[in-house]
Amino acid sequence: MQVSSHARELADALHLIAHGDADEKVRFIAERDPDWFVDHVLSVDYTDRDAVAPESGRIDRRMLDAGIARIALRDRTFDALRVSA
């Protein structure tokens, strides 16, 4: 049986959550959902993101993992689960 691209993307995201470093996780989120990245990772209000410098500090890995999972599951859950069943 051939695995769908949606199932492969979900598996890749889960692998990233389990084994990826912070840079890989940040890159994944920034490339796929830049608005969420700015709002949640950089902690900048979207409406003022061009006028406000981002806060410096540590990034919460749990938040990155949750963001990756949200992106991976968005619009893909049912296709990926159908293939794995």
Short mmCIF file of C-alpha atoms in Angstrom, two decimals:
data_model
loop_
_atom_site.label_atom_id
_atom_site.label_comp_id
_atom_site.label_asym_id
_atom_site.label_seq_id
_atom_site.Cartn_x
_atom_site.Cartn_y
_atom_site.Cartn_z
CA MET A 1 0.00 0.00 0.00
CA GLN A 2 1.30 3.44 -0.92
CA VAL A 3 1.40 6.08 1.80
CA SER A 4 -0.28 9.39 0.91
CA SER A 5 1.65 12.63 0.98
CA HIS A 6 -0.59 13.77 3.85
CA ALA A 7 0.37 10.74 5.93
CA ARG A 8 4.05 11.31 5.12
CA GLU A 9 3.79 14.99 6.15
CA LEU A 10 2.13 14.00 9.42
CA ALA A 11 4.81 11.38 10.10
CA ASP A 12 7.56 13.91 9.31
CA ALA A 13 6.00 16.44 11.70
CA LEU A 14 5.77 13.86 14.48
CA HIS A 15 9.40 12.91 13.90
CA LEU A 16 10.36 16.60 14.09
CA ILE A 17 8.49 16.97 17.39
CA ALA A 18 10.22 13.93 18.84
CA HIS A 19 13.74 14.43 17.50
CA GLY A 20 14.13 17.92 15.98
CA ASP A 21 16.17 20.69 17.48
CA ALA A 22 14.75 24.15 18.21
CA ASP A 23 16.08 25.66 14.96
CA GLU A 24 14.39 22.97 12.85
CA LYS A 25 11.13 23.44 14.71
CA VAL A 26 11.19 27.22 14.36
CA ARG A 27 11.96 26.93 10.64
CA PHE A 28 9.09 24.45 10.12
CA ILE A 29 6.59 26.80 11.77
CA ALA A 30 7.89 29.98 10.13
CA GLU A 31 7.71 28.47 6.65
CA ARG A 32 4.20 27.06 7.02
CA ASP A 33 2.40 29.62 9.19
CA PRO A 34 4.28 32.94 9.37
CA ASP A 35 1.44 34.82 11.09
CA TRP A 36 1.22 32.28 13.93
CA PHE A 37 5.01 32.31 14.14
CA VAL A 38 5.08 36.09 14.60
CA ASP A 39 2.25 36.09 17.13
CA HIS A 40 3.33 33.12 19.25
CA VAL A 41 7.03 32.50 18.75
CA LEU A 42 8.25 36.07 18.42
CA SER A 43 5.52 37.31 20.81
CA VAL A 44 4.69 40.30 18.64
CA ASP A 45 1.16 41.56 18.19
CA TYR A 46 0.33 40.93 14.52
CA THR A 47 -1.11 44.41 14.01
CA ASP A 48 2.08 46.08 15.24
CA ARG A 49 4.67 43.54 14.08
CA ASP A 50 6.42 46.01 11.79
CA ALA A 51 6.64 48.66 14.50
CA VAL A 52 7.65 46.55 17.50
CA ALA A 53 10.95 44.77 18.00
CA PRO A 54 10.49 41.16 19.14
CA GLU A 55 11.29 40.29 22.73
CA SER A 56 14.49 38.39 23.23
CA GLY A 57 14.52 35.28 25.33
CA ARG A 58 14.12 31.55 25.31
CA ILE A 59 11.54 29.80 23.18
CA ASP A 60 9.28 27.30 24.90
CA ARG A 61 9.73 23.91 23.20
CA ARG A 62 6.24 22.80 24.22
CA MET A 63 4.80 25.75 22.35
CA LEU A 64 6.88 24.87 19.28
CA ASP A 65 5.74 21.24 19.45
CA ALA A 66 2.11 22.33 19.78
CA GLY A 67 2.52 24.66 16.79
CA ILE A 68 4.04 21.89 14.66
CA ALA A 69 1.25 19.49 15.62
CA ARG A 70 -1.40 22.10 14.82
CA ILE A 71 0.09 22.76 11.39
CA ALA A 72 0.54 19.05 10.66
CA LEU A 73 -3.05 18.23 11.60
CA ARG A 74 -4.62 21.21 9.88
CA ASP A 75 -6.68 19.92 6.95
CA ARG A 76 -4.81 16.60 6.92
CA THR A 77 -6.12 14.55 9.82
CA PHE A 78 -8.77 12.50 8.08
CA ASP A 79 -6.71 11.67 4.97
CA ALA A 80 -3.72 10.56 7.04
CA LEU A 81 -5.82 8.49 9.44
CA ARG A 82 -7.71 6.81 6.59
CA VAL A 83 -4.43 5.57 5.10
CA SER A 84 -3.11 4.27 8.41
CA ALA A 85 -6.31 2.35 9.22
#
